[in-house]
XYZ file of C-alpha atoms in Angstrom:
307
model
C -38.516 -0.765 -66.394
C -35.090 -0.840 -64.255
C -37.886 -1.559 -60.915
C -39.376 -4.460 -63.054
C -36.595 -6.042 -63.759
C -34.914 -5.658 -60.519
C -37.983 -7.571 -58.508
C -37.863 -10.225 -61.446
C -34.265 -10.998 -61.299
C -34.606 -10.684 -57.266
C -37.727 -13.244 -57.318
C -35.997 -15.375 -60.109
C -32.912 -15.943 -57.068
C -35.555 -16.625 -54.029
C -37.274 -19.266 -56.761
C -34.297 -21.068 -56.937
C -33.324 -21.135 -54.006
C -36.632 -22.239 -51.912
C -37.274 -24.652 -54.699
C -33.645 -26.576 -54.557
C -34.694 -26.636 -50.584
C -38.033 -28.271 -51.721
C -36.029 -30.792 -53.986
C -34.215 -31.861 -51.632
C -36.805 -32.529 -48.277
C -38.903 -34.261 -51.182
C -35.968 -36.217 -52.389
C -35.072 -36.810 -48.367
C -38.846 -38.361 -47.760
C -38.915 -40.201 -51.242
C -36.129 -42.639 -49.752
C -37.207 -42.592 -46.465
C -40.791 -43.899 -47.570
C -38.876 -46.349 -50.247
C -37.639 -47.681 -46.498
C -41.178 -48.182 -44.950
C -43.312 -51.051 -45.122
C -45.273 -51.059 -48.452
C -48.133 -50.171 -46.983
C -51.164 -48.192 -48.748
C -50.153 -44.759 -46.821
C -46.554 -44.986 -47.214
C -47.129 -45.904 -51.344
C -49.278 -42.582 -51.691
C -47.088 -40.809 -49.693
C -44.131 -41.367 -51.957
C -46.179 -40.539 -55.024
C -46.740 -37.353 -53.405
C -43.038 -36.492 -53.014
C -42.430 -37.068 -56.352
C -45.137 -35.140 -57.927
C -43.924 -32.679 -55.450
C -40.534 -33.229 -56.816
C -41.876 -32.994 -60.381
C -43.116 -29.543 -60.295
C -39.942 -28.279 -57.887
C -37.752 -28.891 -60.483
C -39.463 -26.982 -63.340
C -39.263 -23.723 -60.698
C -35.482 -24.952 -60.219
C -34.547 -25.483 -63.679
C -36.807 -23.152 -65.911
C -38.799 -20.913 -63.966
C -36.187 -19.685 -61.662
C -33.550 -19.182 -64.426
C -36.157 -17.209 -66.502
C -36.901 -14.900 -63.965
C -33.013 -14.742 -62.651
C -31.397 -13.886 -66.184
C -34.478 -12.243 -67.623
C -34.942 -13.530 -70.648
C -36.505 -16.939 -72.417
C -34.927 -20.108 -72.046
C -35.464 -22.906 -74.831
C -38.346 -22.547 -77.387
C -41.869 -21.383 -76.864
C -43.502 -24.634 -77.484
C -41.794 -25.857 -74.199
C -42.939 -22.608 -72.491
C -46.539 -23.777 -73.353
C -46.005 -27.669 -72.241
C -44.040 -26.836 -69.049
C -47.124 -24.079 -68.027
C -49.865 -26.917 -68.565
C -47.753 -29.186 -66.474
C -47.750 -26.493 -63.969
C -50.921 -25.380 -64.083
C -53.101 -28.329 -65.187
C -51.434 -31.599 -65.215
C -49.362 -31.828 -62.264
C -51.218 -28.929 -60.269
C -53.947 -31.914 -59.592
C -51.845 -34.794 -58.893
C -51.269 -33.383 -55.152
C -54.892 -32.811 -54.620
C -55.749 -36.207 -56.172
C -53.802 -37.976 -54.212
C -54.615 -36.137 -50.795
C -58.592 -36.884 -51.497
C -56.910 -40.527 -51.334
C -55.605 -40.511 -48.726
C -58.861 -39.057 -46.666
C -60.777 -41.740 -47.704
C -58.438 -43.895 -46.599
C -57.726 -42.622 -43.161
C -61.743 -42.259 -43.073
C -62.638 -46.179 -43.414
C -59.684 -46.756 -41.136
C -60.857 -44.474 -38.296
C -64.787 -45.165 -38.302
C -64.708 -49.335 -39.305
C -61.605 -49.196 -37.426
C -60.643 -52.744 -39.060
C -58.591 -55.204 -37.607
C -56.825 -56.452 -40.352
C -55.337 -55.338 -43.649
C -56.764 -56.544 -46.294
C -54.780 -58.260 -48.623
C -56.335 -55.923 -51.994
C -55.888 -52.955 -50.197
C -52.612 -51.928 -51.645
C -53.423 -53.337 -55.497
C -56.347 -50.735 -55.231
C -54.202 -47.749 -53.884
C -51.899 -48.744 -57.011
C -54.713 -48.818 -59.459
C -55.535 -45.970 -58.135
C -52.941 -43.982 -58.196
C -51.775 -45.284 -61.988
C -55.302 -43.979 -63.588
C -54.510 -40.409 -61.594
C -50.986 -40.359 -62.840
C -52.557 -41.293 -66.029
C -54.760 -38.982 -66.644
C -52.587 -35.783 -65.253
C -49.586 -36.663 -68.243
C -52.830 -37.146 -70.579
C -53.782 -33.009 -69.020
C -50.022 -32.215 -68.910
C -49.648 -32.667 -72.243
C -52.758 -31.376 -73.416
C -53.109 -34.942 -75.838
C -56.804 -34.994 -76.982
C -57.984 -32.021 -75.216
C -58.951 -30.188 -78.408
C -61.683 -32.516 -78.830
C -63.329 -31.350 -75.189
C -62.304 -27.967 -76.023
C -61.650 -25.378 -79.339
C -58.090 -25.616 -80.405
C -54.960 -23.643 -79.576
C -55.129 -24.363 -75.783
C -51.598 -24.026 -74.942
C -50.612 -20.876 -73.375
C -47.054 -19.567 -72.213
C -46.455 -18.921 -68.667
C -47.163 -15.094 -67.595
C -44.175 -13.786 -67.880
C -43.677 -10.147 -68.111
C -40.493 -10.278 -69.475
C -40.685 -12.265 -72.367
C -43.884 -11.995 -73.494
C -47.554 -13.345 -72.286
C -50.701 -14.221 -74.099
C -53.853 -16.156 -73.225
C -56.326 -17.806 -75.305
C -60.557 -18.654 -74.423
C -59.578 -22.121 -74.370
C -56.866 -21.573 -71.391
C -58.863 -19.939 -69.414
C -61.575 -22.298 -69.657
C -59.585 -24.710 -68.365
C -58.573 -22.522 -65.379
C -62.046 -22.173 -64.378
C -62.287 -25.556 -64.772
C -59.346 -26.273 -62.961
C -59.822 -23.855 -60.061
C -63.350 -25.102 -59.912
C -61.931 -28.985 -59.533
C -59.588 -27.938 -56.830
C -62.491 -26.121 -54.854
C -64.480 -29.483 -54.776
C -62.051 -31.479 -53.762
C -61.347 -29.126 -51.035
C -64.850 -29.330 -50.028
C -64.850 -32.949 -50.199
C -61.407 -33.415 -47.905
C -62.478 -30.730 -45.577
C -65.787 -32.665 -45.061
C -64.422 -35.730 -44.565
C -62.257 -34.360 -42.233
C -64.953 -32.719 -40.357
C -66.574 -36.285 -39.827
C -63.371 -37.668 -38.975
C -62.660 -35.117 -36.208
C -66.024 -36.042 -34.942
C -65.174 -39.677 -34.143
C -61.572 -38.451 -32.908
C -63.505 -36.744 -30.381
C -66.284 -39.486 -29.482
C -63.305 -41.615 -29.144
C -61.346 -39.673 -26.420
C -64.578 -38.742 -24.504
C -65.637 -42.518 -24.626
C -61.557 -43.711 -23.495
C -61.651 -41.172 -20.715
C -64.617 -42.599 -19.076
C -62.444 -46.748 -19.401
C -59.323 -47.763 -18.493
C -57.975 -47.951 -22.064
C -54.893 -49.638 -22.665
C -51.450 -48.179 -23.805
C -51.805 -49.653 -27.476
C -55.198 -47.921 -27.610
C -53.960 -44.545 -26.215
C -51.014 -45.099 -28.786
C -53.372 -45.616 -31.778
C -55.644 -42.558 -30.326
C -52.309 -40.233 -30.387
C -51.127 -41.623 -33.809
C -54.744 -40.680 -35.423
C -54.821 -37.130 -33.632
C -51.224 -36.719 -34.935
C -52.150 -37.919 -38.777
C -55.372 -36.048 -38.479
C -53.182 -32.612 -38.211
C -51.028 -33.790 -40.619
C -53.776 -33.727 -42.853
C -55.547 -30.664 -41.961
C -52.253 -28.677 -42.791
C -51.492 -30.232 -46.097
C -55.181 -29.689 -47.050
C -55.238 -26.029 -46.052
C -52.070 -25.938 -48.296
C -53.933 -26.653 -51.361
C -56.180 -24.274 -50.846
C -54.171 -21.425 -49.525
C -52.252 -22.017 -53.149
C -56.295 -21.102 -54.912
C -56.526 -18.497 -52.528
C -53.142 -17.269 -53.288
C -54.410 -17.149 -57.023
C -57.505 -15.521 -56.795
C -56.134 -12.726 -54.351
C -53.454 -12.060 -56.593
C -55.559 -11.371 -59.718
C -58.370 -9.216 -57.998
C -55.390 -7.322 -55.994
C -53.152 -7.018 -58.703
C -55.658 -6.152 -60.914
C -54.599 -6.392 -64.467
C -50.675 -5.929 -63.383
C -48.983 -9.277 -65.413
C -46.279 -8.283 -63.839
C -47.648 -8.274 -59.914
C -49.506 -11.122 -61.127
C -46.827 -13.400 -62.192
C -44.559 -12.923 -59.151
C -47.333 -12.960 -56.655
C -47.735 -16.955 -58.189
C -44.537 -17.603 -58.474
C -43.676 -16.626 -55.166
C -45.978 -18.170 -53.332
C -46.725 -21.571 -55.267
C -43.086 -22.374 -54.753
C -43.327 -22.548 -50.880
C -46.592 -25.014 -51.647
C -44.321 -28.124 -53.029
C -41.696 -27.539 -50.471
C -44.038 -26.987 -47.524
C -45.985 -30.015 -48.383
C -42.538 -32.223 -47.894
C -41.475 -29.972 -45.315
C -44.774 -30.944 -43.267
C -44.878 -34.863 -44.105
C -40.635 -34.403 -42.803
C -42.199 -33.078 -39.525
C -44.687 -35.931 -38.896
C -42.549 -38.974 -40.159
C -38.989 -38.446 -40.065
C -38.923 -40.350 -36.486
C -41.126 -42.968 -37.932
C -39.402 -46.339 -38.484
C -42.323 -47.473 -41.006
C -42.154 -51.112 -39.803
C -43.894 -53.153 -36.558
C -41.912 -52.845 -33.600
C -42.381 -56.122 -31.795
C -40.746 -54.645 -29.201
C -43.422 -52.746 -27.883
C -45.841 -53.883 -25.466
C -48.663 -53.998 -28.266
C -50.950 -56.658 -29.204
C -51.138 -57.628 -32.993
C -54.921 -56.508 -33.897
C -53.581 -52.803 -32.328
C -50.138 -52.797 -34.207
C -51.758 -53.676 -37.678
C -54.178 -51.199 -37.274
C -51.685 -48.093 -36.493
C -49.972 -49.392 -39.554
C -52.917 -48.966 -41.380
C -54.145 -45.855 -39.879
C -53.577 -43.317 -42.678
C -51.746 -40.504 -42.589
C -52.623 -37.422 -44.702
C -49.881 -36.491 -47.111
């Protein structure tokens, strides 16, 4: 009992700490995207940070403390609401949002336009309003009886203070788990077609004299493309993460829980960490300065980067 409790306490310090480090790169690209031209990317990319920031701060402010003084903080009801945010809600926004942003970077790279069009960014904000939409509707569980049998809610696993499941919670984690997978699938695919016409595109500048705007848009693309690779790989290391700890923890709640817990808060704080690393020397805006023609400048702009 003494061991248990040591390793909770011990993870319940590490998961505030790494999460207030999350909070804050999130909270650092949040404002630095507010500063970028309102393009489609740059809108999607500060929805990510603050789902991002959403689900840091329930690690900061209730999971974290749980763990650190070992024992239950505020009622059980918001146990229930704050572990379908986590686990159902919110745990899809990031994903949602990164299948976005594919498709986006996807018609950019292989129509390669030459212009924005001026709809573009009410449809990224349509967009993104139904997803936010419908992940409060899943956070909060409104409705979801009538899909499912009642008494869905289910506290968070923790050892400590109790744990119970119920058929209809972990229905929905097949389901969820399930979701997540396909929209892997779907990224990674995507991706794989994208990479393609990266490729085509080098082989076919190395055999013309290509200009510097076009060897700037090629390195922007290559650069975004990475971006996105990573932050997809994140997603699914997080599933991974989940199924590996149940199969090697076995029925263990208590491996379980701080196998999750340990890892998932590294997701949120990697994800800003990585969009930090590819944009932070980004000024967001057209540089007129440059030696770059108009068509090529709009279409970096546009070129998306994954988030």
């Amino acid at each position: 009992m003494l061991i248990a409790e040591k390793s909770t306490r011990i993870t319940g310090g590490y998961v505030i700490v790494s999460a207030f480090l999350g909070i804050l790169i999130n909270l650092f690209m949040f404002f630095k995207f507010l500063s970028f031209e309102k393009t489609s990317f740059y809108i999607m990319c500060t929805s990510k940070t603050v789902s991002n920031f959403i689900l840091l701060t329930v690690y900061f402010l209730y999971i974290g403390p749980t763990d650190l003084l070992y024992t239950q903080i505020g009622p059980l009801e918001l146990n229930t609401y704050l572990n379908q945010t986590m686990g159902l809600g919110m745990y899809l926004q990031g994903p949602l949002t990164q299948m976005m942003i594919t498709i986006n970077r996807f018609l950019v790279i292989w129509f390669t336009p030459t212009s924005v069009p001026k709809y573009s960014t009410r449809v990224t904000v349509t967009a993104l309003s139904v997803s936010w939409v419908a992940v409060i509707w899943l956070s909060t569980l409104v409705g979801l009886p009538v899909f499912f049998s009642a008494n869905c809610r289910a506290p968070m696993g923790f050892e400590h203070i109790g744990y119970y499941s119920t058929p209809c919670n972990n229905q929905i984690t097949i389901i969820v788990v399930s979701a997540i997978f396909l929209l892997a699938l779907f990224t990674n695919s995507m991706n794989l077609m994208i990479a393609g016409k990266l490729i085509w595109g080098w082989k076919k500048a190395q055999s013309n004299l290509s200009s510097e705007a076009s060897q700037l848009r090629r390195r922007t693309s290559v650069r975004f493309f990475i971006q996105s690779c990573i932050q997809d790989w994140i997603c699914v290391m997080d599933v991974l993460n989940n199924m590996a700890s149940h199969l090697y923890c076995s029925s263990d709640r208590l491996c379980i829980s701080l196998a999750l817990i340990s890892f998932g808060v590294l997701v949120y704080g990697a994800d800003g960490l990585v969009m930090y690393l590819f944009n932070y020397k980004s000024s967001g805006k057209r540089d007129e300065s440059r030696d770059i023609t108009a068509e090529s400048m709009r279409t970096i702009i546009v070129s998306p980067a994954p988030i």
